Tab-separated table of C-alpha atoms and ligand atoms in Angstrom:
chain	number	residue	atom	x	y	z
A	37	MET	CA	21.400	-7.750	0.924
A	38	LEU	CA	18.338	-9.940	1.345
A	39	ASP	CA	18.706	-13.686	1.095
A	40	GLU	CA	16.941	-16.791	2.307
A	41	LYS	CA	18.990	-17.088	5.507
A	42	ARG	CA	18.502	-13.469	6.500
A	43	LEU	CA	14.797	-13.712	5.800
A	44	ARG	CA	14.450	-16.832	7.947
A	45	ALA	CA	16.115	-14.967	10.812
A	46	VAL	CA	13.739	-12.028	10.390
A	47	LEU	CA	10.547	-13.998	9.796
A	48	GLY	CA	11.025	-16.795	12.331
A	49	GLU	CA	8.555	-19.653	11.839
A	50	ARG	CA	6.383	-17.795	9.326
A	51	PRO	CA	6.128	-19.638	5.991
A	52	PHE	CA	7.662	-17.641	3.152
A	53	ARG	CA	8.770	-17.930	-0.466
A	54	TRP	CA	11.615	-15.786	-1.680
A	55	TYR	CA	12.441	-14.977	-5.292
A	56	ARG	CA	15.494	-13.164	-6.612
A	57	GLU	CA	13.290	-12.217	-9.522
A	58	THR	CA	9.666	-12.933	-10.307
A	59	GLY	CA	6.799	-11.429	-12.288
A	60	SER	CA	4.645	-10.330	-9.369
A	61	THR	CA	4.644	-11.376	-5.710
A	62	ASN	CA	0.852	-10.923	-5.709
A	63	ALA	CA	0.537	-13.444	-8.552
A	64	GLU	CA	2.826	-15.900	-6.707
A	65	ALA	CA	0.886	-15.412	-3.470
A	66	LEU	CA	-2.456	-16.035	-5.216
A	67	ASP	CA	-1.040	-19.295	-6.617
A	68	TRP	CA	0.150	-20.297	-3.160
A	69	LEU	CA	-3.256	-19.398	-1.700
A	70	ARG	CA	-4.872	-21.671	-4.312
A	71	GLN	CA	-2.518	-24.453	-3.169
A	72	GLY	CA	-3.569	-23.933	0.461
A	73	ALA	CA	-1.016	-21.541	1.969
A	74	ALA	CA	-1.598	-20.705	5.618
A	75	THR	CA	-2.739	-17.244	6.589
A	76	GLY	CA	0.222	-14.946	7.208
A	77	SER	CA	2.433	-16.711	4.643
A	78	LEU	CA	4.635	-14.275	2.769
A	79	VAL	CA	5.959	-14.035	-0.770
A	80	LEU	CA	8.929	-11.725	-1.248
A	81	ALA	CA	11.005	-10.734	-4.241
A	82	ASP	CA	14.132	-8.713	-4.766
A	83	GLU	CA	12.979	-7.749	-8.242
A	84	GLN	CA	9.626	-7.862	-10.039
A	85	SER	CA	9.383	-7.844	-13.810
A	86	GLN	CA	5.585	-7.462	-13.939
A	87	GLY	CA	4.716	-5.854	-10.629
A	88	ARG	CA	1.030	-5.013	-10.408
A	89	GLY	CA	-0.252	-1.608	-9.353
A	90	ARG	CA	-3.713	-0.239	-8.703
A	91	LEU	CA	-6.136	0.565	-11.507
A	92	GLY	CA	-4.490	-1.930	-13.838
A	93	ARG	CA	-1.161	-0.157	-13.793
A	94	GLY	CA	2.305	-1.630	-13.381
A	95	TRP	CA	4.640	-1.260	-10.432
A	96	GLN	CA	8.410	-1.079	-10.681
A	97	THR	CA	10.620	-3.065	-8.339
A	98	PRO	CA	14.238	-2.762	-9.497
A	99	ALA	CA	16.692	-5.312	-8.079
A	100	GLY	CA	18.035	-4.521	-4.619
A	101	ALA	CA	16.192	-1.208	-4.361
A	102	ALA	CA	12.798	-1.881	-2.838
A	103	LEU	CA	10.600	-4.061	-0.707
A	104	ALA	CA	8.033	-6.149	-2.563
A	105	LEU	CA	5.967	-8.473	-0.433
A	106	SER	CA	2.574	-10.131	-0.518
A	107	MET	CA	0.862	-11.672	2.477
A	108	VAL	CA	-1.651	-14.493	2.160
A	109	LEU	CA	-4.756	-13.845	4.258
A	110	ARG	CA	-8.114	-15.469	4.866
A	111	PRO	CA	-10.335	-12.555	5.849
A	112	LEU	CA	-14.114	-12.389	6.094
A	113	PRO	CA	-15.660	-10.962	2.919
A	114	GLN	CA	-16.843	-7.830	4.746
A	115	ASP	CA	-13.277	-7.089	5.854
A	116	LEU	CA	-11.798	-7.157	2.336
A	117	PRO	CA	-11.909	-3.373	1.796
A	118	ARG	CA	-9.963	-2.871	5.011
A	119	LEU	CA	-6.933	-4.918	4.046
A	120	THR	CA	-5.361	-2.102	2.073
A	121	MET	CA	-5.959	0.289	4.982
A	122	ALA	CA	-4.056	-2.090	7.258
A	123	GLY	CA	-1.215	-2.371	4.732
A	124	ALA	CA	-0.926	1.377	4.274
A	125	LEU	CA	-0.933	1.996	8.039
A	126	ALA	CA	1.761	-0.654	8.493
A	127	ILE	CA	4.020	0.948	5.889
A	128	ALA	CA	3.451	4.435	7.310
A	129	ALA	CA	4.422	3.229	10.795
A	130	MET	CA	7.494	1.439	9.422
A	131	ALA	CA	8.582	4.601	7.577
A	132	GLU	CA	8.304	6.635	10.762
A	133	ASP	CA	10.195	3.993	12.744
A	134	ALA	CA	12.940	4.309	10.126
A	135	GLY	CA	13.094	8.066	10.724
A	136	ALA	CA	10.908	9.574	8.000
A	137	THR	CA	8.780	12.591	8.826
A	138	GLU	CA	5.777	14.095	7.016
A	139	VAL	CA	4.415	10.619	6.347
A	140	SER	CA	0.752	10.578	5.379
A	141	LEU	CA	-1.731	8.635	3.294
A	142	LYS	CA	-3.203	9.925	0.086
A	143	TRP	CA	-6.726	8.610	-0.457
A	144	PRO	CA	-7.291	5.795	-0.761
A	145	ASN	CA	-4.074	4.104	0.314
A	146	ASP	CA	-0.923	5.567	-1.185
A	147	VAL	CA	1.786	6.166	1.393
A	148	GLN	CA	3.489	9.479	0.811
A	149	VAL	CA	6.261	11.576	2.248
A	150	GLY	CA	5.398	15.211	1.759
A	151	GLU	CA	3.616	15.074	-1.590
A	152	ARG	CA	5.638	12.209	-3.066
A	153	LYS	CA	4.627	8.592	-3.251
A	154	LEU	CA	6.732	6.275	-1.126
A	155	ALA	CA	4.751	3.070	-1.323
A	156	GLY	CA	1.678	1.435	-2.761
A	157	VAL	CA	-0.674	-1.270	-1.576
A	158	LEU	CA	-2.696	-3.672	-3.700
A	159	SER	CA	-4.955	-6.374	-2.305
A	160	GLU	CA	-6.451	-9.037	-4.532
A	161	ALA	CA	-9.123	-11.556	-3.567
A	162	LEU	CA	-9.595	-15.144	-4.727
A	163	TRP	CA	-13.171	-16.386	-5.051
A	164	ARG	CA	-14.559	-19.831	-5.902
A	165	GLY	CA	-18.060	-19.046	-7.062
A	166	ASP	CA	-19.500	-16.927	-4.271
A	167	ARG	CA	-17.102	-18.323	-1.648
A	168	LEU	CA	-14.094	-16.237	-0.670
A	169	VAL	CA	-11.023	-18.482	-0.641
A	170	GLY	CA	-8.746	-15.730	0.631
A	171	ALA	CA	-6.841	-12.642	-0.360
A	172	VAL	CA	-3.323	-11.369	-0.771
A	173	LEU	CA	-2.111	-8.065	0.573
A	174	GLY	CA	0.678	-6.717	-1.626
A	175	MET	CA	2.956	-3.939	-0.449
A	176	GLY	CA	5.642	-2.202	-2.468
A	177	VAL	CA	8.029	0.260	-0.843
A	178	ASN	CA	10.660	2.351	-2.608
A	179	VAL	CA	13.744	1.993	-0.450
A	180	ARG	CA	16.537	3.197	-2.736
A	181	VAL	CA	14.931	3.445	-6.143
A	182	ASP	CA	16.580	6.181	-8.173
A	183	PHE	CA	13.826	8.167	-9.855
A	184	ARG	CA	16.129	10.744	-11.426
A	185	GLY	CA	15.378	11.146	-15.111
A	186	SER	CA	12.350	8.849	-14.922
A	187	ALA	CA	8.711	9.722	-15.498
A	188	LEU	CA	8.195	9.492	-11.729
A	189	GLU	CA	10.850	12.076	-10.840
A	190	GLY	CA	9.319	14.654	-8.508
A	191	ARG	CA	6.280	12.448	-7.813
A	192	ALA	CA	7.881	9.429	-6.125
A	193	ILE	CA	10.415	9.182	-3.312
A	194	SER	CA	12.562	6.492	-1.745
A	195	LEU	CA	12.731	5.914	1.996
A	196	GLU	CA	16.493	6.429	2.103
A	197	THR	CA	16.033	9.871	0.520
A	198	ALA	CA	13.294	10.676	3.025
A	199	CYS	CA	15.440	9.554	5.966
A	200	GLY	CA	18.767	10.848	4.665
A	201	HIS	CA	20.698	7.678	5.431
A	202	ARG	CA	21.235	4.081	4.339
A	203	LEU	CA	18.641	1.579	5.560
A	204	ASP	CA	18.727	-2.149	6.103
A	205	ARG	CA	15.931	-3.776	4.096
A	206	SER	CA	15.685	-6.775	6.414
A	207	ARG	CA	15.080	-4.442	9.361
A	208	LEU	CA	12.419	-2.582	7.349
A	209	LEU	CA	10.812	-5.890	6.475
A	210	SER	CA	10.652	-6.964	10.088
A	211	LEU	CA	9.045	-3.620	11.007
A	212	VAL	CA	6.453	-3.678	8.256
A	213	VAL	CA	5.465	-7.266	9.022
A	214	LYS	CA	5.160	-6.477	12.733
A	215	HIS	CA	2.919	-3.469	12.031
A	216	ALA	CA	0.894	-5.373	9.422
A	217	ASP	CA	0.246	-8.204	11.912
A	218	PHE	CA	-0.950	-5.605	14.414
A	219	TRP	CA	-3.344	-3.813	12.045
A	220	LEU	CA	-4.639	-7.022	10.481
A	221	GLU	CA	-5.778	-8.056	13.967
A	222	GLN	CA	-7.946	-4.907	14.045
A	223	LEU	CA	-9.948	-5.408	10.870
A	224	ASP	CA	-13.344	-5.474	12.537
A	225	GLY	CA	-13.108	-2.672	15.097
A	226	ASP	CA	-13.073	1.126	15.051
A	227	ARG	CA	-9.384	1.424	15.754
A	228	LEU	CA	-8.152	0.682	12.239
A	229	HIS	CA	-10.602	3.044	10.673
A	230	CYS	CA	-9.823	5.862	13.096
A	231	ALA	CA	-6.084	5.480	12.535
A	232	TRP	CA	-6.597	5.482	8.775
A	233	ARG	CA	-8.750	8.626	8.898
A	234	GLN	CA	-6.152	10.379	10.980
A	235	ARG	CA	-3.439	9.512	8.493
A	236	VAL	CA	-5.267	10.449	5.280
A	237	LYS	CA	-4.476	13.997	4.246
A	238	LEU	CA	-7.253	15.593	2.216
A	239	PRO	CA	-6.015	18.382	-0.031
A	240	ALA	CA	-7.387	21.846	0.610
A	241	ARG	CA	-7.331	22.587	-3.121
A	242	PRO	CA	-9.591	21.481	-5.982
A	243	VAL	CA	-9.128	17.919	-7.174
A	244	GLU	CA	-10.313	15.620	-9.918
A	245	VAL	CA	-11.327	12.033	-9.158
A	246	ASN	CA	-12.546	9.676	-11.876
A	247	GLY	CA	-13.370	12.658	-14.081
A	248	LEU	CA	-15.338	14.444	-11.322
A	249	ARG	CA	-14.091	17.851	-10.282
A	250	GLY	CA	-14.592	19.348	-6.867
A	251	MET	CA	-13.283	19.492	-3.312
A	252	ALA	CA	-12.424	16.449	-1.186
A	253	GLU	CA	-14.744	17.176	1.728
A	254	ALA	CA	-14.499	14.197	4.072
A	255	LEU	CA	-14.010	10.451	4.433
A	256	GLY	CA	-16.908	8.070	4.981
A	257	ARG	CA	-16.896	5.367	7.643
A	258	ASP	CA	-16.628	2.824	4.843
A	259	GLY	CA	-13.486	4.421	3.392
A	260	ALA	CA	-15.343	6.361	0.702
A	261	LEU	CA	-14.144	9.764	-0.359
A	262	LEU	CA	-16.896	12.370	-0.096
A	263	LEU	CA	-16.345	14.700	-2.982
A	264	ARG	CA	-18.283	17.960	-3.236
A	265	ALA	CA	-18.505	18.385	-6.995
A	266	ASP	CA	-18.390	21.828	-8.575
A	267	SER	CA	-22.131	21.379	-9.194
A	268	GLY	CA	-22.679	21.262	-5.404
A	269	GLN	CA	-23.634	17.571	-5.397
A	270	LEU	CA	-21.921	15.272	-2.874
A	271	HIS	CA	-20.494	12.044	-4.343
A	272	ARG	CA	-19.276	8.937	-2.509
A	273	ILE	CA	-16.301	7.494	-4.342
A	274	TYR	CA	-14.864	4.106	-3.441
A	275	SER	CA	-11.949	3.738	-5.784
A	276	GLY	CA	-9.918	5.892	-8.104
A	277	GLU	CA	-7.095	8.332	-8.168
A	278	MET	CA	-7.184	11.824	-6.753
A	279	LEU	CA	-5.434	14.287	-9.029
A	280	PRO	CA	-4.653	17.892	-8.154
A	281	ARG	CA	-6.401	20.486	-10.265
A	282	PRO	CA	-4.920	23.878	-10.900
A	283	GLN	CA	-6.660	26.653	-8.974
A	284	VAL	CA	-8.652	28.882	-11.278
A	285	SER	CA	-7.029	32.280	-11.204
A	286	ASP	CA	-9.255	35.368	-11.316
A	287	GLY	CA	-6.584	37.117	-13.323
A	288	HIS	CA	-5.510	39.610	-10.633
B	547	BTN	C1	-0.224	0.988	-6.303
B	547	BTN	O1	-0.461	1.088	-7.513
B	547	BTN	O2	-0.078	1.992	-5.602
B	547	BTN	C2	-0.095	-0.367	-5.662
B	547	BTN	C3	1.245	-0.963	-5.883
B	547	BTN	C4	1.435	-2.303	-5.183
B	547	BTN	C5	2.769	-2.911	-5.508
B	547	BTN	C6	3.057	-4.160	-4.719
B	547	BTN	S1	4.735	-4.671	-4.861
B	547	BTN	C7	4.354	-6.171	-4.070
B	547	BTN	C8	3.017	-6.617	-4.617
B	547	BTN	N1	3.189	-7.365	-5.842
B	547	BTN	C9	2.646	-6.745	-6.887
B	547	BTN	O3	2.653	-7.177	-8.062
B	547	BTN	N2	2.110	-5.591	-6.510
B	547	BTN	C10	2.240	-5.391	-5.080
């Protein structure tokens, strides 16, 4: 059970705001950033009623079943695209520390176990005119979400299922924050990018990304997906969702 006292013990001096229930920790963190929150400040919630996902989607955080946290950051504008890489690497390392195997990243930054999604990362930036005020790095991890009978059954997984035993969410929180602090210190070097490339698993079968069909050929140094379209043309894609495409059978 997470509560204020437990969180203070885990987070030490770090400023944090804890909600039993809120709309979105990213929205709360952006408000706090606007009010001047220090870098590293954390917003956490036990339950989100309007959790935000990538590509304008929602994100479910049922009470007591997940980790939902958003970290306030003040990065340089050129480092913005790397925040989600750092978040995904932190969650992947935390999942392995907890005992999960077959942890990988699905381009761009979904954390998966086998082929199922374990966690998602969403960073949002706050600008005043052309000045970057800061950003929030939101991380959502399924710890004991029950997907049976839901639309996500078979596509999403909880960490407890992956590990096969009960987990302590405050311990997971302390791990993910420790790993996030580490990777966020590496935003401007090669190390983060190399680790991310090593973790991203490119499917060996045809895919569809943003309506383009082809093979995921490689990853660019800037995080782009290099997609060899069926036409033979190579496309650099910076954002989107990679969907599997059924192999065309030759009928034999
Ligand atoms: C995705 O679609 O994969 C990204 C999901 C990110 C969800 C997290 S949960 C904590 C933070 N608050 C939000 O509203 N979203 C992020």
